[in-house]
Short mmCIF file of C-alpha atoms and ligand atoms in Angstrom, two decimals:
data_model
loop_
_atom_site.label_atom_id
_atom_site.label_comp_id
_atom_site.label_asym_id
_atom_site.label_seq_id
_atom_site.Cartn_x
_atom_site.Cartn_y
_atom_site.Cartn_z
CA UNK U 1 -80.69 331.41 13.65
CA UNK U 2 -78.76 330.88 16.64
CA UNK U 3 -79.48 327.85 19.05
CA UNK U 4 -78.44 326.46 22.42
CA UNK U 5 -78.67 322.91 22.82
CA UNK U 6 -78.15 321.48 26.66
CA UNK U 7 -76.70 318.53 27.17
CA UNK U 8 -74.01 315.98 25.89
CA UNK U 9 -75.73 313.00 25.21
CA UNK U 10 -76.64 310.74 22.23
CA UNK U 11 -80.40 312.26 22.36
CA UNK U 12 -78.48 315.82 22.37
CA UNK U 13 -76.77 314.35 19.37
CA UNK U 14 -79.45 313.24 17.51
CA UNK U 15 -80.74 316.74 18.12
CA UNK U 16 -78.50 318.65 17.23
CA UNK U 17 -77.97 316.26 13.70
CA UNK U 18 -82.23 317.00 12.90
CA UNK U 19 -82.01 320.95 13.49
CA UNK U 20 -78.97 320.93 11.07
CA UNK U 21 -80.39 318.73 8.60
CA UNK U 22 -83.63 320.89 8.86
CA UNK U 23 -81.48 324.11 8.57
CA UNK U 24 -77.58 323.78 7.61
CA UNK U 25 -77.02 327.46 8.22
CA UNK U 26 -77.76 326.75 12.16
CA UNK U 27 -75.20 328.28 14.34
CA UNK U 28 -75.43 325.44 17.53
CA UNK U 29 -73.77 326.36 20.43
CA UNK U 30 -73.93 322.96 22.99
CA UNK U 31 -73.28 322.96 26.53
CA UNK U 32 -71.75 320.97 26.96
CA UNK U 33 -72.46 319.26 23.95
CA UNK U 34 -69.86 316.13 23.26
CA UNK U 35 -67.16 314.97 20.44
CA UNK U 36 -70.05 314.29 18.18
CA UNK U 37 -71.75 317.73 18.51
CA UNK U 38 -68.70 319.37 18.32
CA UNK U 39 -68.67 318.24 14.54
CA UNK U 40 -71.94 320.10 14.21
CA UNK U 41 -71.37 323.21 16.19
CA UNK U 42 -69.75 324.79 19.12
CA UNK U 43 -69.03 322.75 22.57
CA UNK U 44 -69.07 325.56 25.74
CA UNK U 45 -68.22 323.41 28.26
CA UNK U 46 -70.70 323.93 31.25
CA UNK U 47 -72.41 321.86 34.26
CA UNK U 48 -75.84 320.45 33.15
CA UNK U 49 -77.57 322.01 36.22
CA UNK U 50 -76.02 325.07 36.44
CA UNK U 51 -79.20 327.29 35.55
CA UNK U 52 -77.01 330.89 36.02
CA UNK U 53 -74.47 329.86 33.64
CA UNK U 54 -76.61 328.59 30.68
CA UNK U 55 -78.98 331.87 31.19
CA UNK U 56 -75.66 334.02 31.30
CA UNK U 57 -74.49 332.30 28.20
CA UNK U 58 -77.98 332.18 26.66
CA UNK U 59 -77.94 336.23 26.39
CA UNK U 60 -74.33 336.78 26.00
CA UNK U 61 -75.47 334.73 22.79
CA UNK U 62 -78.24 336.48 21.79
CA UNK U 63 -79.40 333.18 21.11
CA UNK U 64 -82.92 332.91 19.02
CA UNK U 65 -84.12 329.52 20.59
CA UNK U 66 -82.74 327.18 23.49
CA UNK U 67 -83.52 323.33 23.57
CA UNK U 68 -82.83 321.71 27.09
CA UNK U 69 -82.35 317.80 26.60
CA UNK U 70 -81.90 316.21 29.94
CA UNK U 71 -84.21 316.47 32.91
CA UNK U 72 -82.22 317.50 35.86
CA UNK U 73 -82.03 321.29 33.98
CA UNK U 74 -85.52 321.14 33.92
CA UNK U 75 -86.03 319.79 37.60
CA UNK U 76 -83.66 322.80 38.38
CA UNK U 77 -86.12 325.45 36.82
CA UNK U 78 -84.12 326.34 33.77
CA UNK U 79 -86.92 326.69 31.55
CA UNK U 80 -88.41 329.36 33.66
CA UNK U 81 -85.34 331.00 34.05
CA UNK U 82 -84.56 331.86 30.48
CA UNK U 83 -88.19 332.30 29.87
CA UNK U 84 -87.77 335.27 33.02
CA UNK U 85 -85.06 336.45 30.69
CA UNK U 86 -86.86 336.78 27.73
CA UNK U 87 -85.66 333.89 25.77
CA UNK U 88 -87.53 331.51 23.89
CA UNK U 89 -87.16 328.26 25.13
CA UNK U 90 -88.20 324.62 24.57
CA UNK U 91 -88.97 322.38 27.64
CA UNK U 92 -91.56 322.88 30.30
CA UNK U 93 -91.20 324.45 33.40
CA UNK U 94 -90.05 323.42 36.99
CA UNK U 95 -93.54 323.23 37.78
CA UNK U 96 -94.71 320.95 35.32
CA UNK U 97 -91.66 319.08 34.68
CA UNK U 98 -92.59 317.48 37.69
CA UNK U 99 -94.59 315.10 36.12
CA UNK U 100 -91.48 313.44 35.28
CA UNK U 101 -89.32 314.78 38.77
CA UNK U 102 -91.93 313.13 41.08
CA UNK U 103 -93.62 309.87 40.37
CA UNK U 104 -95.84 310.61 43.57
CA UNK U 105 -97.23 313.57 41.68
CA UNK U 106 -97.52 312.42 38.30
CA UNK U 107 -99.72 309.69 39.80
CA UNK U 108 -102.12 312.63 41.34
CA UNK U 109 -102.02 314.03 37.52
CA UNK U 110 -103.30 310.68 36.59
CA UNK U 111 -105.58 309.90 39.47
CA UNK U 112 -107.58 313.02 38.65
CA UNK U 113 -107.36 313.45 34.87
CA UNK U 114 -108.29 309.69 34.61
CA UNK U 115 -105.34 308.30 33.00
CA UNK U 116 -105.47 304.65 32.89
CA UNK U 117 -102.15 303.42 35.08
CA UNK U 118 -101.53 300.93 37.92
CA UNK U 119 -102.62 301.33 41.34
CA UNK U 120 -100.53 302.66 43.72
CA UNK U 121 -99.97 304.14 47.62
CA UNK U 122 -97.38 306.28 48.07
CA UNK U 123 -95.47 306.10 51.67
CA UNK U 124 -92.45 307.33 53.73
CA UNK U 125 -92.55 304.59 56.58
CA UNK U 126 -91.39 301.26 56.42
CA UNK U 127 -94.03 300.05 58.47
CA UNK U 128 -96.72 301.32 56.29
CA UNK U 129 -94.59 300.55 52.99
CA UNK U 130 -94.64 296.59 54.17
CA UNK U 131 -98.41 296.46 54.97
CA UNK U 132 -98.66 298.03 51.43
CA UNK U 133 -96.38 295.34 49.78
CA UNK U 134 -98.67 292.86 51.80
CA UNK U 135 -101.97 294.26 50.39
CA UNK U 136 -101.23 293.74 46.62
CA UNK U 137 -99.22 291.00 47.12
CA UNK U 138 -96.53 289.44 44.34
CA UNK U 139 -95.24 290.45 41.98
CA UNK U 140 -95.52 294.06 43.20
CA UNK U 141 -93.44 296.94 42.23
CA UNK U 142 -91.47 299.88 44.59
CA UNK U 143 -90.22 302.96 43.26
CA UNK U 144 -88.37 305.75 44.63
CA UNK U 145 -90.72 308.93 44.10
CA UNK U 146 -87.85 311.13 42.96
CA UNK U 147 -85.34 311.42 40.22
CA UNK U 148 -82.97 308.71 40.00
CA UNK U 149 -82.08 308.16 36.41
CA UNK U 150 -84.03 304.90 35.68
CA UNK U 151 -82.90 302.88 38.09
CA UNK U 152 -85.14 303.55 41.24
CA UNK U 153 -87.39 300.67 40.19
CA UNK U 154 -87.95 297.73 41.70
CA UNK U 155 -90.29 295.46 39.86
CA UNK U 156 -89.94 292.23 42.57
CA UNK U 157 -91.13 288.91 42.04
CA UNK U 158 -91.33 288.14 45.80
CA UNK U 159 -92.49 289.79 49.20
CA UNK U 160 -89.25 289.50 50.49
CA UNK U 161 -87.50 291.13 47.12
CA UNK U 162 -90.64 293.82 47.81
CA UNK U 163 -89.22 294.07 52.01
CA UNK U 164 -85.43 294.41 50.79
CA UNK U 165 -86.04 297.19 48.17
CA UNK U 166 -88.78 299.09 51.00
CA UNK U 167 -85.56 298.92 53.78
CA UNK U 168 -83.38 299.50 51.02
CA UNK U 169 -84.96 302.74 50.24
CA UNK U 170 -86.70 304.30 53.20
CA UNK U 171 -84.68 302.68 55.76
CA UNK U 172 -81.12 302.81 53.97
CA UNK U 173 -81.48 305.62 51.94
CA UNK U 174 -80.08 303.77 48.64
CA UNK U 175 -81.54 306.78 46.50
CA UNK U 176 -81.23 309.51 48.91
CA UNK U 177 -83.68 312.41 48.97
CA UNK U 178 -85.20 310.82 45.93
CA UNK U 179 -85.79 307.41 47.87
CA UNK U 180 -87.81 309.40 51.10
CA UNK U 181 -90.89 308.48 49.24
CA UNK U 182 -92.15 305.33 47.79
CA UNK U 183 -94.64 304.33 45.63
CA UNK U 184 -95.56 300.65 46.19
CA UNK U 185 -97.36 299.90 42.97
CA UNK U 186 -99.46 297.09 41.45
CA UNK U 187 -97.85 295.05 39.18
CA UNK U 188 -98.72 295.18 35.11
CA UNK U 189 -97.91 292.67 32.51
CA UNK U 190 -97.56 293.53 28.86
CA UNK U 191 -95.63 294.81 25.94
CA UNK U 192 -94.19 298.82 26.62
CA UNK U 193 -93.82 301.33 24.33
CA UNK U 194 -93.25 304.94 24.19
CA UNK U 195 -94.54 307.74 22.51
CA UNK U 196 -93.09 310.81 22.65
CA UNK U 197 -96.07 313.93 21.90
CA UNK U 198 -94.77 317.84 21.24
CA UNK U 199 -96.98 320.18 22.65
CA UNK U 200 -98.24 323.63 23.30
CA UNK U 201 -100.11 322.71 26.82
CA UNK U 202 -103.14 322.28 25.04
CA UNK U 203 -102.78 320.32 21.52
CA UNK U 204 -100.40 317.12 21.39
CA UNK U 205 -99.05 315.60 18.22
CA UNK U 206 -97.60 312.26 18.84
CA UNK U 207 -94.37 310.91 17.26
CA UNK U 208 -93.62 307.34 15.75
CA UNK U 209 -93.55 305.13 18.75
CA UNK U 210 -90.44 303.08 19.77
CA UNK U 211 -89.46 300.27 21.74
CA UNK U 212 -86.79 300.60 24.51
CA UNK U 213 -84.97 298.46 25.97
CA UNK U 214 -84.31 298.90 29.55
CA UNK U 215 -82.55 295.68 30.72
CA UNK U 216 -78.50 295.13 30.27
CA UNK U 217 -78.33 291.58 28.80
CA UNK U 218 -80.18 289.75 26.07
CA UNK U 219 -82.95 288.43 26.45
CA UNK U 220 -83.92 291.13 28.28
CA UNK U 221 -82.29 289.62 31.46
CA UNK U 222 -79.86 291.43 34.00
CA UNK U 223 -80.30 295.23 35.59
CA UNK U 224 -82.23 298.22 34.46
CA UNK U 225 -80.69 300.32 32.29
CA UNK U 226 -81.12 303.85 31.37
CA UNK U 227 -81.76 302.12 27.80
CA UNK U 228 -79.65 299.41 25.75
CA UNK U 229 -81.24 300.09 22.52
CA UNK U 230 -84.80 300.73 20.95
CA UNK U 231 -86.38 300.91 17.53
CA UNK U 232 -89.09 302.65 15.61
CA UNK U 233 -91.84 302.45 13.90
CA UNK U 234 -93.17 299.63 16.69
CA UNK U 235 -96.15 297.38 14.35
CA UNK U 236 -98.26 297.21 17.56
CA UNK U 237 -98.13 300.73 17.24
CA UNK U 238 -101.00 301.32 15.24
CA UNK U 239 -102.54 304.68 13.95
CA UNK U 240 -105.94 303.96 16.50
CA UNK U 241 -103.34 303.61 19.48
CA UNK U 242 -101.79 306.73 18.86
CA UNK U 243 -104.93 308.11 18.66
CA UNK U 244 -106.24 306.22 21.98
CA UNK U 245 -102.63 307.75 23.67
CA UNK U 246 -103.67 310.94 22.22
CA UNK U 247 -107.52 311.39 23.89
CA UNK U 248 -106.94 309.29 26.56
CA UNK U 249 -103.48 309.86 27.76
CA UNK U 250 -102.07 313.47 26.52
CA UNK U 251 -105.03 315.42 26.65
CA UNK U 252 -106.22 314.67 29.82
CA UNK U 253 -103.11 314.82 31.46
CA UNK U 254 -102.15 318.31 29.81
CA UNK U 255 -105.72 319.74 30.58
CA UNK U 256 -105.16 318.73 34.51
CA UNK U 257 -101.37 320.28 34.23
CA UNK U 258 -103.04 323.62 33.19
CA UNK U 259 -105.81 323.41 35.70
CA UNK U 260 -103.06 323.02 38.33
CA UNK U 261 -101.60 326.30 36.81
CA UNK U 262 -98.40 324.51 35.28
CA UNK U 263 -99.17 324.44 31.44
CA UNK U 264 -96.51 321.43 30.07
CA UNK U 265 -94.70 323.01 26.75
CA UNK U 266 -92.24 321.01 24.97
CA UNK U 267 -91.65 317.69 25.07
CA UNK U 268 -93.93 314.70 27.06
CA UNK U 269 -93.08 311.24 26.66
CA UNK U 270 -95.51 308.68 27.87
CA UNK U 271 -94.26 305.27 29.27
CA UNK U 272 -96.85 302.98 27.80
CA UNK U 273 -97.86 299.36 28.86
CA UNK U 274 -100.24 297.21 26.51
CA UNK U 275 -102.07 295.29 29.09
CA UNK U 276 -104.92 292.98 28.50
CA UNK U 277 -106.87 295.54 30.28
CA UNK U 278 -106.08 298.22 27.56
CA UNK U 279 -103.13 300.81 27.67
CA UNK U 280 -101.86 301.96 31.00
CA UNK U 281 -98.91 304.99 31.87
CA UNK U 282 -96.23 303.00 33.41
CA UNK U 283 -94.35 306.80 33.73
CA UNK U 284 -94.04 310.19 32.14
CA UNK U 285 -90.97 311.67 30.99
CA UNK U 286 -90.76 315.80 30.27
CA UNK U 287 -88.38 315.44 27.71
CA UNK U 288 -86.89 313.37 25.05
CA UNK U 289 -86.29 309.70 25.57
CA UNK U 290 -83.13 308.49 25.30
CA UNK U 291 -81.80 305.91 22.94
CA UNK U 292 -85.55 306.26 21.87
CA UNK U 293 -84.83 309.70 19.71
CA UNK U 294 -81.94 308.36 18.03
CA UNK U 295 -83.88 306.01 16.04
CA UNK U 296 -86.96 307.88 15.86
CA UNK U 297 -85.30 311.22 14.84
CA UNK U 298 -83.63 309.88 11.53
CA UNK U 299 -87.09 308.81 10.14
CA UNK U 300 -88.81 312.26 10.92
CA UNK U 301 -89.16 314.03 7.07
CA UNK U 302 -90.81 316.99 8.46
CA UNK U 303 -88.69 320.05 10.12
CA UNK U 304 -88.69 319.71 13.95
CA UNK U 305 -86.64 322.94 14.23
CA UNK U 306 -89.95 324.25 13.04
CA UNK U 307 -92.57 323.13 15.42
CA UNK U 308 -89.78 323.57 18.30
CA UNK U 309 -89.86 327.03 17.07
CA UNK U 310 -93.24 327.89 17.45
CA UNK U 311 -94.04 325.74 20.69
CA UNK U 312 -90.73 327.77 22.57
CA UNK U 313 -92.55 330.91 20.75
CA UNK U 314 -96.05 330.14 22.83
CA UNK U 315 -97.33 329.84 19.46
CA UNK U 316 -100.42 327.26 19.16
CA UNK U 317 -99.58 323.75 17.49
CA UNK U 318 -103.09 322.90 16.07
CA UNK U 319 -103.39 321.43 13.12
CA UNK U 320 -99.90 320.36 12.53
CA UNK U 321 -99.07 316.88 11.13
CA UNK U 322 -95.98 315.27 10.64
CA UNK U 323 -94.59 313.71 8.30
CA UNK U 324 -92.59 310.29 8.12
CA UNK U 325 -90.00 308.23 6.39
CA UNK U 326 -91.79 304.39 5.33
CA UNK U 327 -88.21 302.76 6.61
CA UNK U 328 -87.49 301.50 9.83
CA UNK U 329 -84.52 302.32 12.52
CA UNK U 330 -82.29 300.55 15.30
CA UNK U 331 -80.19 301.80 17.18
CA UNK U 332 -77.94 299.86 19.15
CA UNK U 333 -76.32 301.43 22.47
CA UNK U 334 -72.65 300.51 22.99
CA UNK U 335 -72.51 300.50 26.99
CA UNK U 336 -69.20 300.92 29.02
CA UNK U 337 -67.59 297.83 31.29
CA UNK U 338 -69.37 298.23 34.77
CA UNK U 339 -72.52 299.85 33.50
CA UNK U 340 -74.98 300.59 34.92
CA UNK U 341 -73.63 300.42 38.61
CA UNK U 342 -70.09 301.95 37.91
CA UNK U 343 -69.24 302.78 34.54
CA UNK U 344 -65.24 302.59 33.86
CA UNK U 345 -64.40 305.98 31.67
CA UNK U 346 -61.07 306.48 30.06
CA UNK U 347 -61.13 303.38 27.57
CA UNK U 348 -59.71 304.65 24.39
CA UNK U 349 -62.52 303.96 21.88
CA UNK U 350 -61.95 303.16 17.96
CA UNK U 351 -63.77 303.65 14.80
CA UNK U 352 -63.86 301.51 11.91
CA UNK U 353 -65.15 302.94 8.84
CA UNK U 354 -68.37 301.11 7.94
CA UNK U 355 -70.55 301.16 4.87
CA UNK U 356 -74.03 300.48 6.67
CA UNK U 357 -76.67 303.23 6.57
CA UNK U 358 -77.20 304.70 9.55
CA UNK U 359 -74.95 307.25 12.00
CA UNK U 360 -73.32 306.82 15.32
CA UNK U 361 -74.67 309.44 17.74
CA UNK U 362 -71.66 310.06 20.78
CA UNK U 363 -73.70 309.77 24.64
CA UNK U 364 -70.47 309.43 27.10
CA UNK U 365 -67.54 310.13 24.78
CA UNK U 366 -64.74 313.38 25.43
CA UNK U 367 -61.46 313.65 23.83
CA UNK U 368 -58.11 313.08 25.68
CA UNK U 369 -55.67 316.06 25.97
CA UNK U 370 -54.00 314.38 23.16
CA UNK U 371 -56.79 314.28 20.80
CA UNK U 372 -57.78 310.90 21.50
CA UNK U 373 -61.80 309.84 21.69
CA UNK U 374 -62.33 308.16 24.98
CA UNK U 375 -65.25 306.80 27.16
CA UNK U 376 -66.78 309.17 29.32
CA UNK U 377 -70.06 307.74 30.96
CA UNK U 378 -72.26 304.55 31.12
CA UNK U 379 -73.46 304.92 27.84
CA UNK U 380 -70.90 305.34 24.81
CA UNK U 381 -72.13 304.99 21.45
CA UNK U 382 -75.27 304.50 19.73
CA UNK U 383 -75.30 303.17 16.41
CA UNK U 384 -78.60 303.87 14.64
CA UNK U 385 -79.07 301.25 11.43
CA UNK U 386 -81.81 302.80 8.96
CA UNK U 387 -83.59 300.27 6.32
CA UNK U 388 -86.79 300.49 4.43
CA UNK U 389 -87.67 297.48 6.65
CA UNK U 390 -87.32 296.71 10.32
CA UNK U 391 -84.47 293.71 9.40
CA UNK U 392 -82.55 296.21 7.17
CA UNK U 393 -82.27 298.75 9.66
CA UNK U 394 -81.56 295.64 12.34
CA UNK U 395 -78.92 294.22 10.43
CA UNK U 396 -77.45 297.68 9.92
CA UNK U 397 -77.15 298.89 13.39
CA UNK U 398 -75.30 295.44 14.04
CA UNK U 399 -72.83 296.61 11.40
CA UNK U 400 -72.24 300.07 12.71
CA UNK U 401 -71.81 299.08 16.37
CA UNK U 402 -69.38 296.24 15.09
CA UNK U 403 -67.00 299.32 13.76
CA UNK U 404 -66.74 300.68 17.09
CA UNK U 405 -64.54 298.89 19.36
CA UNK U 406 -63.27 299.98 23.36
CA UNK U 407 -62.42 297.71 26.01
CA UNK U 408 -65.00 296.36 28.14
CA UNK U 409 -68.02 297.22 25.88
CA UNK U 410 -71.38 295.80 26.15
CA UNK U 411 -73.85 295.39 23.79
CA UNK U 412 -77.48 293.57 23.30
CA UNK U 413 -77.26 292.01 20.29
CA UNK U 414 -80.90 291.43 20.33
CA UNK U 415 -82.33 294.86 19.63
CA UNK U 416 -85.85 294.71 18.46
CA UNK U 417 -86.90 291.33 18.94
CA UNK U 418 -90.11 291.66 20.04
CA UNK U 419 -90.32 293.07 16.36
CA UNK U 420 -88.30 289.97 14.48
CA UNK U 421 -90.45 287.58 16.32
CA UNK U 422 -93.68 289.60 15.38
CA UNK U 423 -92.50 289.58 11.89
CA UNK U 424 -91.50 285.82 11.61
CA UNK U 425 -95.16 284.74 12.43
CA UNK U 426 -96.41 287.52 10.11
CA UNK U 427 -98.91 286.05 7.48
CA UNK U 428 -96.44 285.29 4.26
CA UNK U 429 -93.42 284.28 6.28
P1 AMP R 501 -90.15 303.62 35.31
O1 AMP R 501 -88.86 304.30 35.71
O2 AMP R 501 -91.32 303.98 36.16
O3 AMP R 501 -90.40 303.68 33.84
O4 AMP R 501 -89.88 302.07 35.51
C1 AMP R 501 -88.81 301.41 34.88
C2 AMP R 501 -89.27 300.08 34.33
O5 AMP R 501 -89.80 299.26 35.38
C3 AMP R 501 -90.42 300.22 33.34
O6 AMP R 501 -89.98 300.50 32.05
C4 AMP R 501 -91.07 298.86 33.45
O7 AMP R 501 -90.36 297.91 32.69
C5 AMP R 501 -90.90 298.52 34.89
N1 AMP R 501 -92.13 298.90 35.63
C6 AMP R 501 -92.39 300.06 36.22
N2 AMP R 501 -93.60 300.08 36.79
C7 AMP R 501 -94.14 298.86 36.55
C8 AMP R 501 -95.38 298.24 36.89
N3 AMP R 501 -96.31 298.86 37.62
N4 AMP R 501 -95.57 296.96 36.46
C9 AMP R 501 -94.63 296.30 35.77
N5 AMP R 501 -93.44 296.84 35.43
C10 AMP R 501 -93.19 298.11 35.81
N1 LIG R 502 -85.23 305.43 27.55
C1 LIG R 502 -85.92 305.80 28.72
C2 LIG R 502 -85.80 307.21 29.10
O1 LIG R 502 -85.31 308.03 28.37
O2 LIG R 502 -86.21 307.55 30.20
#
């Protein structure tokens, strides 16, 4: 079988790791794929939303099945175009990808499907953005309704934080086209998690759920992040929430996305927030999270090539299970100097061998004309520890991203503490 993976991330990594662990006679083209997928297949090298060139490539292939990993392909209607040219594909379509592309609609999805999430008005005038702010009062949270790669949130503690990110985006155009509408949005308290469900449109299995973690510093202090690390499984995470995020989350929203006419295939990742209230959608993503897959991935025992398969086939998903590893996974992202706001790229980066179950998956990495591995984007490393429990597979991931080394690297050091403070007041400890 012949498969096209795009993107050149760590998720992309981990993705391309599973399909060749579930089938070693995989021929994996990636576009454009990074150093660490290049161990596991063919690099083309190829701009992420350029749909022509991956359909063009795509049947000069004859490829069997294509995967698309980030979201801006999707946003850019790739899905649909290689589904126009006949190939099977994995990911939803423009139409329904939009569930991640615009906030403003994923919160009519919710609104009439009943999915339990905040409040929210969404607006394009400062004027009516600050009367907003006023009505639900601190803290309060603004969001730019577009794509802008994690970081158009403002969760603000104050009006005047709330006034400053309204100018900021509507009046100042911070996020651009992606900051001409807001969403001023009531403020939730609680733990988050997410769960990432495969689907057909109609039937959604859920995966094991992981933590993120979306700020830069320990402690989770500092700026929002695209992710600094996550783990899985998460203990809150029980088998009757999955099942509550299952009838009360995916279904619903899948059943409105067909009603619309824009059936959601592939890959939907709920943002969840465990509020006193219940669970509540903080977002939805139309792909893979990322670091989330690199430590939920490794623990997966059944074949995800398999159920890919079938859901870029249009075949129906009911029934299915999944099956898990008992041990636990952390994965530990090794950040550039200047991330988030202006990652430095160029830093020669070195390896240490290290003896720690586990695997580094490459995010930002390319080599040098000389052969040298170097930084290449905000996000370097991630070093995903495995154990049979969660300290194991803590202390592991410490271990593998000590054996990297660049200059200017940041790391948490704290990944998964929610989880070692939950397990210190455990009965027995
Ligand atoms: P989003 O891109 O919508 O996931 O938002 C990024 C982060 O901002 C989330 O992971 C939350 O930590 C935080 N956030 C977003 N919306 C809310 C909300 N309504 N209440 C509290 N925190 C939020
Ligand atoms: N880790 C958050 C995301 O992938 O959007």
């Amino acid at each position: 079988m012949k498969l096209l993976l795009v993107g050149g991330g760590g998720r992309e990594h981990a993705l391309a790791w599973t399909f060749l662990r579930d089938d070693p006679s995989l021929d994996l083209i990636a576009a454009p794929g990074n150093p660490g997928i290049a161990e596991l297949g063919r690099c083309v090298g190829a701009d992420v939303i350029d749909v022509g060139a991956h359909v063009a490539l795509a049947s000069r292939e004859g490829v069997d099945l294509c995967v698309v990993g980030p979201e801006a392909p999707l946003a850019a209607g790739l899905v649909d175009a290689l589904r126009g040219a006949g190939i099977p594909v994995f990911g939803p379509t423009r139409a329904a990808a939009r569930i991640e592309s615009s906030k403003a609609f994923a919160k009519d999805v919710m609104r009439d499907a009943g999915v339990p999430t905040a409040r929210a008005e969404q607006h394009t005038t400062v004027a009516g953005a600050l009367a907003a702010v006023r009505r639900f009062g601190a803290p309060v949270v603004v969001k730019a309704a577009g794509l802008a790669a994690g970081k158009g949130v403002v969760v603000a503690q104050t009006i005047d934080d709330a006034d400053r990110a309204v100018h900021s985006m509507l009046a100042e155009h911070s996020f651009g086209d992606a900051g001409a509408e807001i969403l001023v949005e009531e403020f939730m308290d609680g733990e988050e998690l997410s769960i990432f469900a495969l689907t057909d449109g109609t039937h959604a299995i859920p995966m094991l759920a992981a933590q993120d973690h979306k700020r830069l510093l320990d402690g989770d202090r500092g700026p929002n992040t695209g992710g600094m690390g996550a783990y899985a499984p998460v203990s809150l995470a029980t088998g009757a929430l999955a099942h509550e995020a299952t009838s009360r989350v995916f279904e619903p929203a899948l059943a409105r996305l067909r009603e619309l006419g824009a059936p959601f295939t592939g890959l939907l990742y709920a943002g969840l927030m465990l509020t006193r209230d219940g669970i509540k959608v903080v977002e939805f993503n139309a792909r893979f999270g990322d670091p989330e897959t690199e430590a939920i991935l490794p623990l997966l025992e059944s074949s995800l090539l398999d159920i890919v398969l079938a859901i870029a086939r249009g075949d129906g998903i009911e029934g299915t299970s999944l099956r898990w590893n008992a041990g636990a996974a952390v994965t530990t992202v090794l950040a550039a100097s200047g991330y988030p706001d202006a990652p430095r790229t160029g830093d020669a980066i070195t390896l240490a061998p290290a003896s720690a179950r586990g695997m580094l998956f490459h995010s930002g990495t390319r080599r040098a004309p000389d052969g040298t591995l170097v930084t290449n984007g905000g996000r370097v490393i991630c070093a995903t520890g495995l154990g049979e429990t969660f300290d194991e597979a803590r202390r592991a991931s410490v271990a593998l991203a000590s054996s990297v080394h660049f200059e200017g690297m940041q790391v948490r050091r704290d990944i998964g503490w929610r989880e070692s403070a939950r397990d210190a007041r455990a009965p027995g400890n």
